[in-house]
Short mmCIF file of C-alpha atoms in Angstrom, two decimals:
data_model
loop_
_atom_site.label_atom_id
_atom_site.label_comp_id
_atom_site.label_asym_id
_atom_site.label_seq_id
_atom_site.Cartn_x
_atom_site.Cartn_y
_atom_site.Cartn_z
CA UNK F 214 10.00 3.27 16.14
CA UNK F 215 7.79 2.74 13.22
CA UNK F 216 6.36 -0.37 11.92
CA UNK F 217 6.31 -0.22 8.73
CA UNK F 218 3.61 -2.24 6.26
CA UNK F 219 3.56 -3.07 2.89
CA UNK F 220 0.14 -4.06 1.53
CA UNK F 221 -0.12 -4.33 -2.24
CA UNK F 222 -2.51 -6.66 -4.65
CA UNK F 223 -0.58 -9.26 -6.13
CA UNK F 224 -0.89 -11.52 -8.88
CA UNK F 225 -0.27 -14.75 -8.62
CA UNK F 226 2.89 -14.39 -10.20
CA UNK F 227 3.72 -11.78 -8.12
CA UNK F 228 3.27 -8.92 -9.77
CA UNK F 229 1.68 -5.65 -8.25
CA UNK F 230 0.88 -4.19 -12.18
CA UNK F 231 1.40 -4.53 -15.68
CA UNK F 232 4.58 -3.15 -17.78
CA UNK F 233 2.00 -0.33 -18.26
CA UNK F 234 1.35 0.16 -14.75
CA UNK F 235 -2.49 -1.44 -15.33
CA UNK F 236 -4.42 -2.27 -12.06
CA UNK F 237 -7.23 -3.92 -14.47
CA UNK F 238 -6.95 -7.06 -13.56
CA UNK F 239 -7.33 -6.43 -9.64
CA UNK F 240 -10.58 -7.33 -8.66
CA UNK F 241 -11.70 -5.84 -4.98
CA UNK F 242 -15.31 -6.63 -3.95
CA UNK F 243 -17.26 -5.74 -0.52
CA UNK F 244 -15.66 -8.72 1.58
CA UNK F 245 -12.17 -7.60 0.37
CA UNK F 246 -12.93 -3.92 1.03
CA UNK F 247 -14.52 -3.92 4.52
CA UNK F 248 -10.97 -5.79 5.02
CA UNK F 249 -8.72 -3.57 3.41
CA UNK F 250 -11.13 -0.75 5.58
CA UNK F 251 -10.35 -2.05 9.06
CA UNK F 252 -6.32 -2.65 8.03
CA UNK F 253 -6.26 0.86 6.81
CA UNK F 254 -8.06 2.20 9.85
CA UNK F 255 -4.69 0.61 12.00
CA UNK F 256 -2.54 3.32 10.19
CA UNK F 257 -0.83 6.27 11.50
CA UNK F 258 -0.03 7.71 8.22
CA UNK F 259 0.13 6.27 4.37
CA UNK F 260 3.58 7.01 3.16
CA UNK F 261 3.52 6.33 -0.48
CA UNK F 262 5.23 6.67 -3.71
CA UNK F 263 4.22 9.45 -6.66
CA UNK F 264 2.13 6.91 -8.87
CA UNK F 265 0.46 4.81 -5.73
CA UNK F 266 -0.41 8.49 -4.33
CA UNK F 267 -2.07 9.55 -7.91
CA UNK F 268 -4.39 6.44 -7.79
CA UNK F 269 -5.20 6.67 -4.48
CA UNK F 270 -6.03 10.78 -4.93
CA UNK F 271 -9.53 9.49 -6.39
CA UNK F 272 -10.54 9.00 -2.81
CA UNK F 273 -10.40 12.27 -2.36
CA UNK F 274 -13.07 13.08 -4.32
CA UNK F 275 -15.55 10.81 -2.56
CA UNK F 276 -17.64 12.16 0.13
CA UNK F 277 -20.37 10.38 2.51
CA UNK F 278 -23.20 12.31 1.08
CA UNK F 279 -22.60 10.33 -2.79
CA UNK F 280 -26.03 7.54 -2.52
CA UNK F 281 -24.66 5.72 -5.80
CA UNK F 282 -21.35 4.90 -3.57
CA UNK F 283 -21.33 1.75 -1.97
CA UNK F 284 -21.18 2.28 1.75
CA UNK F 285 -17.76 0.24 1.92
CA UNK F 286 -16.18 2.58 -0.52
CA UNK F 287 -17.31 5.34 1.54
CA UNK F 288 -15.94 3.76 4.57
CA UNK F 289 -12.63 4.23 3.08
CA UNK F 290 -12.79 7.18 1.83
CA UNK F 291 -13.18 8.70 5.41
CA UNK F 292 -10.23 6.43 6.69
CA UNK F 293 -7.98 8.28 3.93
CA UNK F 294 -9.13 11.62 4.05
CA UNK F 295 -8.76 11.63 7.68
CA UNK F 296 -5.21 9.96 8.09
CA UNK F 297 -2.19 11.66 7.56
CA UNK F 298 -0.31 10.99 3.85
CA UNK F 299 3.40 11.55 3.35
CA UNK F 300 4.41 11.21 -0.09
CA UNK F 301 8.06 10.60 -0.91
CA UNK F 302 8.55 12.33 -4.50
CA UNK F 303 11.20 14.06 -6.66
CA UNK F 304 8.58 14.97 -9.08
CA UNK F 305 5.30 15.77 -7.69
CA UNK F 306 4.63 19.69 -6.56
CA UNK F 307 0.81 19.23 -5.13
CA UNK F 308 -1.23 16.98 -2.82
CA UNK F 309 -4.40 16.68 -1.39
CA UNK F 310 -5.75 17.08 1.79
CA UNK F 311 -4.14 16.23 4.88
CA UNK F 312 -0.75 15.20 2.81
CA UNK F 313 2.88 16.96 2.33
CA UNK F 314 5.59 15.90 0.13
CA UNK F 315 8.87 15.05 0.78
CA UNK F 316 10.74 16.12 -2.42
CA UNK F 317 14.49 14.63 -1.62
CA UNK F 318 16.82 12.30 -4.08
CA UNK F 319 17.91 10.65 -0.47
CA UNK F 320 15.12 8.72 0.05
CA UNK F 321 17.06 6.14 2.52
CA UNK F 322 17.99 8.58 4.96
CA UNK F 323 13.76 9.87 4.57
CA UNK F 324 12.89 6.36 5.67
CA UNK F 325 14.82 5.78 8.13
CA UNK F 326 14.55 9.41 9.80
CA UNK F 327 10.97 8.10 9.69
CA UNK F 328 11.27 5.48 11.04
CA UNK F 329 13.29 6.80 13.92
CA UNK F 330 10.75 9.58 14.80
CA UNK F 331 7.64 7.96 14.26
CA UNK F 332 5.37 5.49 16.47
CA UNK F 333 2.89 3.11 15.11
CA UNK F 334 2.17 1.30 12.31
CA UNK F 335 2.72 3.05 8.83
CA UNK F 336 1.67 1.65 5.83
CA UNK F 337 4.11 2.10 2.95
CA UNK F 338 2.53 1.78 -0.97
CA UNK F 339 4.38 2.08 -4.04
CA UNK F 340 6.37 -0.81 -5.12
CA UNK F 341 9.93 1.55 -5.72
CA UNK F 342 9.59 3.01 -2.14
CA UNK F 343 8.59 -0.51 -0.78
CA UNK F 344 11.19 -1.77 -2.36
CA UNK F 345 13.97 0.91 -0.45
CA UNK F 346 12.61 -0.03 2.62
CA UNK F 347 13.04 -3.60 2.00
CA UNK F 348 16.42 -3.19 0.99
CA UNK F 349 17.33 -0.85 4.37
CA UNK F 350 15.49 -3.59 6.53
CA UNK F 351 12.96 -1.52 8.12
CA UNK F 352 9.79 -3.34 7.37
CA UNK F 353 7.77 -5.17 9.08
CA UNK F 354 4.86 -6.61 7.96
CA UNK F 355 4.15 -8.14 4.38
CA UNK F 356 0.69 -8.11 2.94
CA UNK F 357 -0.06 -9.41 0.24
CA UNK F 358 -3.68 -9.89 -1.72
CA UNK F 359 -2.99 -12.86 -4.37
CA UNK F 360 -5.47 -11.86 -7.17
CA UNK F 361 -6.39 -15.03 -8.85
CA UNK F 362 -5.04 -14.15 -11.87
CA UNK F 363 -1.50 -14.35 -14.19
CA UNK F 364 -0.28 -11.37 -15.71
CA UNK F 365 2.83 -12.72 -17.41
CA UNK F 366 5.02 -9.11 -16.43
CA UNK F 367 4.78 -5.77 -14.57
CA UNK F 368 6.39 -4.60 -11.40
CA UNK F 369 7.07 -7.17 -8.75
CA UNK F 370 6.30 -7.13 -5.08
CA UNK F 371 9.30 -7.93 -3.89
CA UNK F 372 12.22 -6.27 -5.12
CA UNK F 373 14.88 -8.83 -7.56
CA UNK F 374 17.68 -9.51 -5.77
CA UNK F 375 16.56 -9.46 -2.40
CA UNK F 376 16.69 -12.62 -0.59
CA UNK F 377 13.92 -12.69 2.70
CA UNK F 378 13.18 -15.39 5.22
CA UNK F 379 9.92 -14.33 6.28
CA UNK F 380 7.06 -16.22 8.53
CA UNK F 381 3.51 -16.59 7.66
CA UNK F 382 1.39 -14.37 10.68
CA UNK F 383 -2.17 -14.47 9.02
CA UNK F 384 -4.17 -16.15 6.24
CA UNK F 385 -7.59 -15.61 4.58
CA UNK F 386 -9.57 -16.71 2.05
CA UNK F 387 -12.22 -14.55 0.71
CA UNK F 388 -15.26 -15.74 -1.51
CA UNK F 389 -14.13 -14.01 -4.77
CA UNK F 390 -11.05 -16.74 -4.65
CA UNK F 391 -8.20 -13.58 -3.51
CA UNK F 392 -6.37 -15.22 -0.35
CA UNK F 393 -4.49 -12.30 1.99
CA UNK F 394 -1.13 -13.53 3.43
CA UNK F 395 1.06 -11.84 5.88
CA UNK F 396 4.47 -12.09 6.66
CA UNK F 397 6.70 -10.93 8.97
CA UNK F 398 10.78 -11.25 8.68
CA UNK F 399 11.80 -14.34 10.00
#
């Protein structure tokens, strides 16, 4: 069985963008990175949503050989482009490197077929998909990176309507004033 993950920056009134879908005010330095790094190292596969997958398609692009790169942003960039990526899309009709799509308007029975067939830990991005899984029970693991900052609206993490009783399993506090907090279902 799968364990699924949902790691998103949050806002402190938690919100994972704007009503525009803005990531401006998410503010990721070295510490947080070198963080993020090792988590993302821990996946078997990044199963995202359409828009998570186009932002995250820049890291494509980045190779070891760039010197104006920091070497943390590097670092990732050879996490993603050598895990696998499953994107779960009605839309989309290309990927990058070492992803497929799953173009299906079922995406419940997607997740839990996933879930079902594959071992380890899978982290799943995009607040919409996150939100399926939530509502099916299959995940996990909460992460959440509180931003300190208030955007007012945009997407929340969790999904309305869904009640969770969920225990704290990690905290950290990183110098640029973003605290990480993990939950797991209680």
């Amino acid at each position: 069985m799968a364990r699924f993950v949902y790691s998103m920056m949050v806002s402190l009134d938690g919100f994972v963008e704007t009503p525009d879908h803005s990531l401006d005010w998410v503010y990721v330095d070295g510490e947080l990175h070198r963080f993020i790094n090792a988590q993302a190292r821990q996946h078997e596969m990044f199963v995202n949503g359409r828009r998570l997958y186009g932002v995250l398609r820049v890291w494509d692009t980045i190779t070891t050989d760039q010197p104006d790169l920091a070497d943390y942003m590097v670092e990732f960039a050879e996490v993603w482009n050598t895990k696998p990526k499953l994107v779960i899309s009605s839309k989309l009709q290309e990927v990058g490197r070492n992803a497929r799509i799953i173009h299906t308007p079922d995406v419940d029975s997607e997740l839990r077929l996933l879930n079902q067939q594959t071992d380890g830990e899978l982290d799943i991005g995009g607040p919409m998909l996150a939100a399926t899984a939530i509502r099916l029970g299959l995940m996990s693991e909460f992460r959440l990176f509180v931003q300190p900052v208030s955007i007012g609206a945009g997407t929340p993490y969790f999904p309305r309507g869904v009640r969770l009783g969920l225990r704290l399993v990690d905290a950290y506090r990183f110098a640029s004033g973003v605290v990480y907090l993990a939950y797991q279902p209680a």
